[in-house]
Short mmCIF file of C-alpha atoms in Angstrom, two decimals:
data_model
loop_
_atom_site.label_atom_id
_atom_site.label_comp_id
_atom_site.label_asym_id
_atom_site.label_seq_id
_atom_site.Cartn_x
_atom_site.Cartn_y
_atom_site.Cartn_z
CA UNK D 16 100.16 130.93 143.86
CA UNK D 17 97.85 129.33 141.05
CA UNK D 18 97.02 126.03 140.27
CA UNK D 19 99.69 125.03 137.84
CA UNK D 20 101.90 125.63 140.59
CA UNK D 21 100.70 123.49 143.09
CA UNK D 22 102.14 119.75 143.07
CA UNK D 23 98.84 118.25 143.92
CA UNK D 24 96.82 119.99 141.08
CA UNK D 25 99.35 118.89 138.40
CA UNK D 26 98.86 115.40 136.76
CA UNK D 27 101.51 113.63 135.64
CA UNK D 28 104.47 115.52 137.34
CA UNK D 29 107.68 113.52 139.07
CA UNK D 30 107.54 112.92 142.57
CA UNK D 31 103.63 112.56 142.69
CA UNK D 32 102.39 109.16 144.50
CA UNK D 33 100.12 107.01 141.61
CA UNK D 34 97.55 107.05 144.39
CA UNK D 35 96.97 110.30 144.62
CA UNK D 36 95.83 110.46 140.66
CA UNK D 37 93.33 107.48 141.34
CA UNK D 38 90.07 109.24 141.35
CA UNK D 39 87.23 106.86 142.99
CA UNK D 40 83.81 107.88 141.77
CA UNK D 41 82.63 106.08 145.38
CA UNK D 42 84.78 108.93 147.28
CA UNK D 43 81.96 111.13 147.77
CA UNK D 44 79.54 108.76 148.74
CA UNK D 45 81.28 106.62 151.24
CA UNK D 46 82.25 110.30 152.71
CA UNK D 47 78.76 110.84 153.71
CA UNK D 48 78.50 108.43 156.49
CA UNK D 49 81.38 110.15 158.31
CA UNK D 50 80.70 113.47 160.68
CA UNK D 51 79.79 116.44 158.45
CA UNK D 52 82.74 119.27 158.76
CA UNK D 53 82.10 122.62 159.43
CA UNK D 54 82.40 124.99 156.73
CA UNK D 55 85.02 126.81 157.99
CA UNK D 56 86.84 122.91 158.20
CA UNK D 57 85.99 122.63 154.92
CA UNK D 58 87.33 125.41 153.35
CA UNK D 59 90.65 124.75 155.26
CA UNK D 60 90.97 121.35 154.35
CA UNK D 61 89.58 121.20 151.27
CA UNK D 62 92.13 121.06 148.32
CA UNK D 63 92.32 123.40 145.39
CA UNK D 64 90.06 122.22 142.71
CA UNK D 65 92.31 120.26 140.12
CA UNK D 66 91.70 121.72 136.85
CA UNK D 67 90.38 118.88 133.99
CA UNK D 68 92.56 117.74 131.95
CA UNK D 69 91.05 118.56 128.44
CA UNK D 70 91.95 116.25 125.49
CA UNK D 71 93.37 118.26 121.92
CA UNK D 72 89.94 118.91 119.41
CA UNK D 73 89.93 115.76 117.61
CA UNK D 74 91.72 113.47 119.28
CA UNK D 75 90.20 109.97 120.70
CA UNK D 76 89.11 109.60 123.61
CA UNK D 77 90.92 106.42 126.12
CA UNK D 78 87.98 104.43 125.35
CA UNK D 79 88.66 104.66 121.87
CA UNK D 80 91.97 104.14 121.44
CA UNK D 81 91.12 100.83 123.71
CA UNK D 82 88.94 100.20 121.11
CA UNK D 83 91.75 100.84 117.94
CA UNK D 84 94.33 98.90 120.10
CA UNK D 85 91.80 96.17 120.30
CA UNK D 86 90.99 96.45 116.37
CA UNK D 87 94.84 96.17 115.51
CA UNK D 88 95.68 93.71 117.62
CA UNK D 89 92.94 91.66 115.83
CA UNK D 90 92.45 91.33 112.36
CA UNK D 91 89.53 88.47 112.33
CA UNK D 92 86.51 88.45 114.54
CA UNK D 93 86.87 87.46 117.66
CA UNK D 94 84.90 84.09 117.60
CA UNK D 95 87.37 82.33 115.56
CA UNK D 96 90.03 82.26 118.68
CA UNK D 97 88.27 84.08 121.92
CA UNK D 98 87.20 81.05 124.25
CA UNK D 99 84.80 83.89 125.88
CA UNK D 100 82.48 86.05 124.86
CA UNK D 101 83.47 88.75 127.66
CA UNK D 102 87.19 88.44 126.29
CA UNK D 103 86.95 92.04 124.12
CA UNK D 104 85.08 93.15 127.05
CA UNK D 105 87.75 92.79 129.85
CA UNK D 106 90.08 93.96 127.13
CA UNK D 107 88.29 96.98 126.76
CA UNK D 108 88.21 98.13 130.65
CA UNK D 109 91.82 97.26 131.00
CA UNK D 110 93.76 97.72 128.04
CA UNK D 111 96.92 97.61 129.49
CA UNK D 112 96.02 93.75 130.34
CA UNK D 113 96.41 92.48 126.53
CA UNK D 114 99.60 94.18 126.35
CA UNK D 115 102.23 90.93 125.83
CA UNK D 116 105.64 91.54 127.07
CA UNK D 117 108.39 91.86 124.38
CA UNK D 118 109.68 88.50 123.07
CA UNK D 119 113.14 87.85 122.28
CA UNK D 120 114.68 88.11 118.72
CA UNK D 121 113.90 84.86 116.92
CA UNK D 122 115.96 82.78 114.92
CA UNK D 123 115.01 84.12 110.83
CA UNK D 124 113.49 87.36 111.80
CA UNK D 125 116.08 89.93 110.33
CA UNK D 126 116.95 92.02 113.19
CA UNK D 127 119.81 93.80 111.42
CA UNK D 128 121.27 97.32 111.99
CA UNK D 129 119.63 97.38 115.68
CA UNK D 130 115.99 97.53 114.05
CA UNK D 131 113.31 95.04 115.36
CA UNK D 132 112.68 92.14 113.83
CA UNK D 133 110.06 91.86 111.70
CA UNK D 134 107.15 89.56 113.07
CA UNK D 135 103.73 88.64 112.30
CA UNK D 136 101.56 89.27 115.56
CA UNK D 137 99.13 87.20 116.07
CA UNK D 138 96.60 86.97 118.90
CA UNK D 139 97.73 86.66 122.73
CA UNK D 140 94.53 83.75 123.38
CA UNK D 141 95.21 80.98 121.29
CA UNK D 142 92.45 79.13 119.54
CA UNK D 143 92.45 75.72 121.17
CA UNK D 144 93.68 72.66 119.55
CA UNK D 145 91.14 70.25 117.96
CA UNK D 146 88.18 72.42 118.78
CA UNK D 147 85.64 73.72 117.19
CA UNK D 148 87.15 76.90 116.26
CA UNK D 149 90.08 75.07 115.29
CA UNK D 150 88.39 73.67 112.93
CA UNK D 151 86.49 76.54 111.58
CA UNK D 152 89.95 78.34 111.89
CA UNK D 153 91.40 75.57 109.21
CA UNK D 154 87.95 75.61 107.29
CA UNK D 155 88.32 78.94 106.64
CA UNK D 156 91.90 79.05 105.78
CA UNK D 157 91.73 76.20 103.39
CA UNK D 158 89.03 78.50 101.41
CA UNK D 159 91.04 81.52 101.44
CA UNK D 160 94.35 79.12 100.11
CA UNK D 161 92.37 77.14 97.32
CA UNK D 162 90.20 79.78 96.14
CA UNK D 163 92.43 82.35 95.55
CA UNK D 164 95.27 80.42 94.19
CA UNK D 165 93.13 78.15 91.18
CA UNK D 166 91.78 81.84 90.29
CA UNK D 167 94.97 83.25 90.36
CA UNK D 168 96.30 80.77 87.68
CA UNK D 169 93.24 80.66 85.15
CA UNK D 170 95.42 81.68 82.37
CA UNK D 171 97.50 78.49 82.93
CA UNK D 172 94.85 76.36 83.81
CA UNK D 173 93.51 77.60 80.35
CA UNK D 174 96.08 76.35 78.25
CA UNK D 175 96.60 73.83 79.67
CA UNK D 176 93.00 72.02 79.61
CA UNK D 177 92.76 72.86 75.45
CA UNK D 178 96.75 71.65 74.94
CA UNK D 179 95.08 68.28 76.33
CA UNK D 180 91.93 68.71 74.54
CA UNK D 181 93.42 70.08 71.30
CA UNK D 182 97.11 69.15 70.93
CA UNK D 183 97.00 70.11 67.70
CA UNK D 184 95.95 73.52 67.66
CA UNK D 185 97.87 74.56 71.28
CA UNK D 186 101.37 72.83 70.63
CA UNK D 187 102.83 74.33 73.34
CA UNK D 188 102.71 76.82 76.25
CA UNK D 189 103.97 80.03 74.67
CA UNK D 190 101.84 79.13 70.94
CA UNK D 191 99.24 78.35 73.09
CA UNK D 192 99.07 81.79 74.95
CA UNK D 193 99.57 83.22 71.79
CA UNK D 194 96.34 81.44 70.07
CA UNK D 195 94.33 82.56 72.62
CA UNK D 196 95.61 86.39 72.66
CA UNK D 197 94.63 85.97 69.07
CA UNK D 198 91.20 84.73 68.83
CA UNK D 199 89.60 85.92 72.11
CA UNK D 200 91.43 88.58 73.65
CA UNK D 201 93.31 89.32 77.02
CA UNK D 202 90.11 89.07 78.39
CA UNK D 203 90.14 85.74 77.30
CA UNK D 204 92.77 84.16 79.50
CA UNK D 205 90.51 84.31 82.39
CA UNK D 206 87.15 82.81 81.25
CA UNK D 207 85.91 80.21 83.78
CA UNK D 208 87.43 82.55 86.80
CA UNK D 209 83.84 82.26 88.47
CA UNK D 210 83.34 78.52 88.40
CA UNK D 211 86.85 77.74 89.46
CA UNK D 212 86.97 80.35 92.45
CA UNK D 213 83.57 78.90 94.36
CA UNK D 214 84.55 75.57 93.14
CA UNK D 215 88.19 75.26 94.76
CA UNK D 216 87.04 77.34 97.50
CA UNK D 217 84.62 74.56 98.92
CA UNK D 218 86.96 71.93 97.82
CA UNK D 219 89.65 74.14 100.06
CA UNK D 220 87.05 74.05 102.88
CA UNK D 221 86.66 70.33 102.86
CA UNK D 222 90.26 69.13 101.93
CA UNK D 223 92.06 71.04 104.94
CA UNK D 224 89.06 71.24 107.71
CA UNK D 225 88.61 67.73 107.17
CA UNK D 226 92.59 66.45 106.77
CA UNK D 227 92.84 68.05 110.26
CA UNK D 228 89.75 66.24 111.60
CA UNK D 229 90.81 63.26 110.38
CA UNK D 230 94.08 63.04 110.97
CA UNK D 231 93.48 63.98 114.55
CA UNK D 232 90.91 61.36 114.22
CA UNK D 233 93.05 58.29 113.22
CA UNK D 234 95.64 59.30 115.61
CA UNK D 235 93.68 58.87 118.59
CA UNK D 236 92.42 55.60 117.06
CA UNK D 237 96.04 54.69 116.87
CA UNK D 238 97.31 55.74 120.02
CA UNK D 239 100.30 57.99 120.99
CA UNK D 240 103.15 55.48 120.28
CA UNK D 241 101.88 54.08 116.39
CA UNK D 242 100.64 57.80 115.66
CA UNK D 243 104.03 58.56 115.51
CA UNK D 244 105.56 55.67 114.36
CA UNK D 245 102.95 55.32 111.39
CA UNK D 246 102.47 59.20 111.10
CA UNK D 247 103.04 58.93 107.31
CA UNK D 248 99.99 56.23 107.17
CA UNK D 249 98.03 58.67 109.32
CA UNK D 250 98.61 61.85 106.77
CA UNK D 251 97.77 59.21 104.18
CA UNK D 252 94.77 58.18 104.83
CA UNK D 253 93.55 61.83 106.55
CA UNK D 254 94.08 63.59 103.35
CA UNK D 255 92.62 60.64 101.43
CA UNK D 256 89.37 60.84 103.53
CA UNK D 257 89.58 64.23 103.42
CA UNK D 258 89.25 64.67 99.57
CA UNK D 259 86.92 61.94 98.90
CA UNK D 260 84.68 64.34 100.51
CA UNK D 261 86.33 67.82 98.82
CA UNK D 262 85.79 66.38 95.15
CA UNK D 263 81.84 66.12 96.10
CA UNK D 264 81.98 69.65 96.34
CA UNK D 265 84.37 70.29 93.53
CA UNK D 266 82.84 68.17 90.64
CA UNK D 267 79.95 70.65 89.28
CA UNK D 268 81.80 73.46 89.39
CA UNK D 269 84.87 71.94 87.89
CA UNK D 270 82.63 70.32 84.68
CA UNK D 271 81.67 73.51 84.01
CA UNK D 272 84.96 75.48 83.82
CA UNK D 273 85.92 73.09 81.86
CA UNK D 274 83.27 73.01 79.22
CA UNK D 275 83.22 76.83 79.32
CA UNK D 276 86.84 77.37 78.99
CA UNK D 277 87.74 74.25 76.31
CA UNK D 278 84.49 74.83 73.77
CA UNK D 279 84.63 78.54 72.49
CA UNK D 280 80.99 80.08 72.33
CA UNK D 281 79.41 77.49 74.49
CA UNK D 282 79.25 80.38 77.63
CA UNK D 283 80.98 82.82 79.02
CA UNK D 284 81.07 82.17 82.26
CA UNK D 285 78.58 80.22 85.27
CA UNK D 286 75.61 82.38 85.46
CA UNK D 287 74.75 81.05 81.48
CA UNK D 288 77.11 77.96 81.22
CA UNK D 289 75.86 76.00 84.22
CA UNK D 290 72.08 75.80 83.13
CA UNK D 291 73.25 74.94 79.18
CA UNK D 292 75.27 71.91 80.67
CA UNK D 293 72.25 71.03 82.63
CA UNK D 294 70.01 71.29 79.91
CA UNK D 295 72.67 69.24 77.62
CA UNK D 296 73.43 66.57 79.78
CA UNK D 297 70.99 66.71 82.88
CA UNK D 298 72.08 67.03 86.79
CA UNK D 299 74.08 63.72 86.80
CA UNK D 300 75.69 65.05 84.22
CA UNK D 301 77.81 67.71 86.12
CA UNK D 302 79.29 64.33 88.46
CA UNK D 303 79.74 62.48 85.34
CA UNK D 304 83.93 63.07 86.01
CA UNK D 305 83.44 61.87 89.47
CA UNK D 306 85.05 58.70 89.48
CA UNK D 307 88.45 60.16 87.29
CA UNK D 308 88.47 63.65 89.43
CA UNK D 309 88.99 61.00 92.60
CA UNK D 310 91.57 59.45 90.45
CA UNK D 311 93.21 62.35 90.14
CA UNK D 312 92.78 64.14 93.50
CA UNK D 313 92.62 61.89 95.95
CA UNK D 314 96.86 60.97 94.56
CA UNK D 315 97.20 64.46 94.37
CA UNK D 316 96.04 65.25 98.08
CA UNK D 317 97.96 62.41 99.51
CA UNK D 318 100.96 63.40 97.86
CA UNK D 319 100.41 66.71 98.50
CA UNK D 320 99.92 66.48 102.70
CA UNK D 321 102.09 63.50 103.29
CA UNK D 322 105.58 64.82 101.23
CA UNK D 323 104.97 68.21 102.95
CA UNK D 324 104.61 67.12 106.07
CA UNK D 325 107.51 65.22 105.71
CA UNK D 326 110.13 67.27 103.52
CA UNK D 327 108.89 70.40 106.38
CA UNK D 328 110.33 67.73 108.76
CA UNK D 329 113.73 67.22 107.14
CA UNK D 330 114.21 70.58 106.89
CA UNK D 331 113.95 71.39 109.75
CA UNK D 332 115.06 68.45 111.72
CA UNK D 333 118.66 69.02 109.04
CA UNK D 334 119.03 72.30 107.45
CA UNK D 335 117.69 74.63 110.27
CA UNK D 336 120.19 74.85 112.94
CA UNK D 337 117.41 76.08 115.78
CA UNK D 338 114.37 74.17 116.62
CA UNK D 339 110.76 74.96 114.96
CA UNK D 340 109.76 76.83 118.17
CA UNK D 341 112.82 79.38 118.03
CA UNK D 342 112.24 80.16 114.25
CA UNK D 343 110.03 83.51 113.40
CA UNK D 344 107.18 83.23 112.12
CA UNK D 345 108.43 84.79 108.55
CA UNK D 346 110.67 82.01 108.17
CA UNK D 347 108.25 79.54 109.27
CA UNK D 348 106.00 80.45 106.69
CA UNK D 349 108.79 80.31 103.76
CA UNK D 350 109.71 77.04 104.85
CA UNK D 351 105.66 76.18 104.25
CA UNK D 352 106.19 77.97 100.59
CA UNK D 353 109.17 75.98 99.91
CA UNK D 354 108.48 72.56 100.99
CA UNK D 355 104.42 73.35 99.73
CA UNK D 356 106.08 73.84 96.06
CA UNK D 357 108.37 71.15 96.58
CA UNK D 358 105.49 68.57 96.98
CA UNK D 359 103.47 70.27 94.14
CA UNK D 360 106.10 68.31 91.91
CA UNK D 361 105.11 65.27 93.02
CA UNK D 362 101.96 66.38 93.49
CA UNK D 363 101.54 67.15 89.21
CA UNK D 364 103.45 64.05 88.31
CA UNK D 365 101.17 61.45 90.19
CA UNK D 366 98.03 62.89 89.33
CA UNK D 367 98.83 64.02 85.53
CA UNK D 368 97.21 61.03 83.69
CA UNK D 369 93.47 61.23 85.50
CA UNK D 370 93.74 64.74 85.09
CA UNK D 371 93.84 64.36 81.47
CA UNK D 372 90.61 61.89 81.34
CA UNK D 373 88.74 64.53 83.56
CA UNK D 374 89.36 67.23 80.61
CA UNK D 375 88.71 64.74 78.15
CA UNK D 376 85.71 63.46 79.94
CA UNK D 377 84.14 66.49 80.73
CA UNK D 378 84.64 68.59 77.22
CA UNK D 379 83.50 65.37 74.74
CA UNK D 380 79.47 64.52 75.55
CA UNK D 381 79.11 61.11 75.95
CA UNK D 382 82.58 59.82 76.24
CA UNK D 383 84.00 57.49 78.18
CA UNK D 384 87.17 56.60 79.66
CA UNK D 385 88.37 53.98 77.33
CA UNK D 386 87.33 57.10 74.50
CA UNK D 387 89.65 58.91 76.30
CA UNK D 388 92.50 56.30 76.20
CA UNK D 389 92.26 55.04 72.69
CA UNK D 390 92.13 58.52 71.45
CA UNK D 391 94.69 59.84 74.12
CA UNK D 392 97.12 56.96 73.97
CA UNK D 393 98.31 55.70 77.42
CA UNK D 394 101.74 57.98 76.81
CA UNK D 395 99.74 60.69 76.23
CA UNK D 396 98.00 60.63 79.66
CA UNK D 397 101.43 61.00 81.47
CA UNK D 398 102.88 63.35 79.13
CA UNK D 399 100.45 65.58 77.37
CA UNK D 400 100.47 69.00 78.85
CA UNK D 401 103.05 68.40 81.92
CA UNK D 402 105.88 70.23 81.80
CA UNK D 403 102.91 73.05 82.23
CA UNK D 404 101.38 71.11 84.95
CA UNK D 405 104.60 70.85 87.11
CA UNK D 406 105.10 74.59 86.88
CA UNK D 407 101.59 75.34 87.68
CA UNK D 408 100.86 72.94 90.56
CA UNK D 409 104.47 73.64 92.04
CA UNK D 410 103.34 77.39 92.31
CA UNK D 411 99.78 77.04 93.58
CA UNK D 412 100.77 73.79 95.56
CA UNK D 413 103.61 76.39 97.94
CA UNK D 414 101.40 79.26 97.25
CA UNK D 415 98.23 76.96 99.27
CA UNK D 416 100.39 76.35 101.94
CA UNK D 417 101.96 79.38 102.93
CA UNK D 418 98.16 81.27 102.56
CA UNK D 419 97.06 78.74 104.69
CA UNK D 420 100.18 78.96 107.74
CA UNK D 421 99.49 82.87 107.37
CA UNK D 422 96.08 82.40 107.73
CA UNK D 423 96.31 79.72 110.68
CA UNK D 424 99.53 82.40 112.19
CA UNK D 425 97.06 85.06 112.22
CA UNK D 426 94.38 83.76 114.22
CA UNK D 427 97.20 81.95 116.73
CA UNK D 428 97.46 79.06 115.72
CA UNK D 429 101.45 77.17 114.87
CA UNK D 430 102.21 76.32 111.26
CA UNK D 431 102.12 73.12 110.00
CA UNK D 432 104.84 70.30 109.59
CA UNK D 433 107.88 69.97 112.02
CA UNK D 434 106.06 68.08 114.34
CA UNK D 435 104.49 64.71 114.91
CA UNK D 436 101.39 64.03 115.37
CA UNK D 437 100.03 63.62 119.22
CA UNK D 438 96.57 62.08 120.28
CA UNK D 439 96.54 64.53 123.67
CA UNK D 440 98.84 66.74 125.47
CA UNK D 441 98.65 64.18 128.74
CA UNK D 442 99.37 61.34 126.15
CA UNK D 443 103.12 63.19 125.11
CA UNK D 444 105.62 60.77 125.62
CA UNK D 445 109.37 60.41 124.57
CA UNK D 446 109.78 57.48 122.21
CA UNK D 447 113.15 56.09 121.99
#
C-alpha cells in the first residue's frame, strides 16, 4: 500500500490523535542517549517516511500570515498601546493566542438578516489609563481631529473672516462664495489651507492631551467624592488650562491665515506670507491677537468639553435604553458626532464676539481693540458673520469629536462622555 494510504502518513485526517502531528525538533537528539537498535530493529520499527506537506506556489508561508494577522489586527504601531516590547513577539510564535473569543451582539450594531454586526475592532491590550501612552494616544488623536477638520472647512472659514472684515463687499454667505469664485478662482476658496492645518493641528495636540492631563489632574486634587460631585467644575477648568496652553501654539499660525486669506495679493500661502508678516510687523507681531484669541478660545473650549461631556451624559443616562458599556462602538461614536455638534452651537455663540476682534486685529496693522469696537459696533461683534459661524463650528465641533473617539476606539481606548470622572480604580465608590 502507499503512503497516502496509510493513517499515520496523512496529516489532517479524522480519527488521528493531535499528538501524533506534533513534530519535536529535540526527538532525535534526546533519542541518542537511549540503546542504539539494530538495523534490522530499525527497519521494522521505523515508520514510513511522511511525505512534506508542500504549500501552493505563491502562497504565504504560517509565519507570514502570523505576520498579516498581526498587521490587521493593528492599524497603529504598537508603542501607542503594547505595555511590552516582546508583545508582537509572543504574538508572532503563537498566533492563535491573540485570537479574542466572539463577543455578543451589542446594543446599536445592526445585526439584521442574521449578518454580523458591524464593529470597529480595536486592539485586545488596552493602552492603560492615565499613562504615558494614554496620553500620547489623546495627543495624537487631538491632531488628527483639529487638523483635518479646520482644513476641511477653509472655504467657510474664508468667508467668513472677510464678511467680518468687509461687510460690505461679502453681504452674505452665498454672495460671498460667489465674490470669491469671481475674482480668484475655485482655487481660491482654499488659500491659507497650510497655515491653518499645522496651526490647529498643534493647537489639537495641546487642547485634548492636556484637557485629559488636567482633568485627571484636578480630580485627584479633589478627591473621589467632589470629582464627581463638581465634575462640571473639573471639565471647566481642565479644558480652560488646557487651551491657555493650545492658543500658544495656535497664535502664529492663525495671524497668518488670516492676513493671507483677508488681504488679496499679500501671499499665497505660509512659505511667502509668514516672513512678509515678520518683516511688516516683527516676531511679536504674530502674538499680537494673543490676548483676544484667549478670549475667544478659552469660552469656546470650555463650552465645548463641559456641554459635551454633559449632553453625552443625558443621552445616555435618558434616551439610550442600555448602558454605555452594552452600546457598539458605531453607535458610541454617533452619539460623540451628535452631542460634539450639539455643543459646537454653544460653542459659536459664546465665542463669536472675540472671534471677530481676532480677524479685525490681525488683518488692520496697528489696531487695537477699542479700533475694533468703535468701528465694529458692540452688536456687530455678536452678530456679524454668525449664522455662518454656528453652521461651521456645529460641523467641525461633532466632526472633532467623533475623529477623536475613532481615533481613541482604535488604539483601545473607551469613548468619551457617559461617565464620571474617577481619581483611581481602588478609589470607585457608590455615591448616594
Amino acid at each position: 500500500m502507499g503512503d497516502a494510504a496509510d493513517p499515520t502518513c496523512a496529516i489532517g485526517l479524522k480519527g488521528k490523535p493531535k499528538k501524533e502531528l506534533t513534530v519535536s525538533p529535540l526527538s532525535s537528539s534526546s533519542s541518542s542517549n537511549k540503546s542504539t537498535p539494530t538495523p534490522a530493529e530499525s527497519a521494522q520499527k521505523a515508520p514510513p517516511p511522511t511525505p512534506a506537506r508542500e504549500s501552493p506556489p505563491g502562497s504565504p508561508g504560517p509565519a507570514a500570515m502570523a505576520l498579516s494577522d498581526l498587521s490587521r489586527e493593528s492599524l497603529l504601531p504598537s508603542f501607542l498601546y503594547s505595555a511590552s516590547p516582546f508583545t508582537a513577539a509572543s504574538r508572532l510564535a503563537s498566533p492563535s493566542s491573540y485570537q479574542a473569543a466572539p463577543a455578543p451582539p451589542a446594543f446599536g450594531a445592526g445585526a439584521a438578516r442574521g449578518g454580523k454586526p458591524f464593529s470597529i475592532n480595536s486592539p485586545n491590550e488596552k493602552i492603560e489609563m492615565y499613562s504615558p501612552a494614554f496620553y500620547a494616544a489623546c495627543t495624537a488623536g487631538g491632531i488628527a481631529s483639529c487638523g483635518l477638520t479646520h482644513m476641511a472647512v477653509t472655504p467657510l472659514d474664508l468667508v467668513k473672516c472677510n464678511m467680518q472684515i468687509n461687510p460690505e463687499k461679502y453681504k452674505s454667505i452665498s454672495s460671498g462664495f460667489g465674490v470669491l469664485l469671481k475674482e480668484q478662482g475655485a482655487r481660491g476658496f482654499f488659500r491659507g489651507w497650510v497655515p491653518t492645518l499645522l496651526g490647529y493641528s498643534a493647537q489639537g495636540a495641546c487642547k485634548f492631551g492636556f484637557y485629559e492631563f488636567f482633568k485627571k489632574t484636578y480630580s485627584d486634587m479633589a478627591g473621589p467624592e467632589n470629582a464627581i460631585k463638581y465634575k462640571t467644575l473639573i471639565y471647566l477648568a481642565g479644558s480652560a488650562s488646557a487651551e491657555l496652553i493650545a492658543d500658544v501654539a495656535l497664535c502664529p499660525m492663525e495671524a497668518v491665515k488670516v492676513r493671507v486669506q483677508t488681504q488679496p495679493g499679500f501671499a499665497r500661502g505660509l512659505s511667502d506670507g509668514l516672513p512678509k508678516f515678520i518683516k511688516a510687523e516683527g516676531a511679536a507681531g504674530l502674538y499680537k491677537g494673543i490676548v483676544p484669541l484667549w478670549g475667544r478660545q478659552i469660552p469656546y473650549t470650555m463650552m465645548k468639553f463641559a456641554s459635551f461631556e454633559t449632553i453625552v451624559e443625558l443621552i445616555y443616562k435618558h434616551a439610550v435604553p442600555v448602558p454605555k458599556s452594552e452600546c457598539s462602538k458605531p453607535f458610541q461614536l454617533g452619539i460623540s458626532f451628535a452631542g460634539g455638534y450639539i455643543a459646537g452651537v454653544f460653542c459659536a455663540i459664546v465665542s463669536h464676539p472675540a472671534d471677530n476682534l481676532v480677524s479685525f486685529l490681525n488683518n488692520a496693522k496697528g489696531a487695537t481693540m477699542g479700533d475694533a469696537v468703535k468701528q465694529i459696533g458692540v452688536l456687530g461683534l455678536f452678530t456679524r458673520g454668525l449664522p455662518l459661524r454656528i453652521v461651521m463650528i456645529g460641523t467641525l465641533t461633532g466632526a472633532q469629536w467623533g475623529i477623536y473617539d475613532a481615533f481613541k476606539v482604535m488604539v483601545g481606548l473607551p469613548t468619551t462622555g457617559g461617565v464620571a470622572p474617577v481619581p483611581a480604580a481602588e478609589e470607585v465608590k457608590a455615591i448616594a
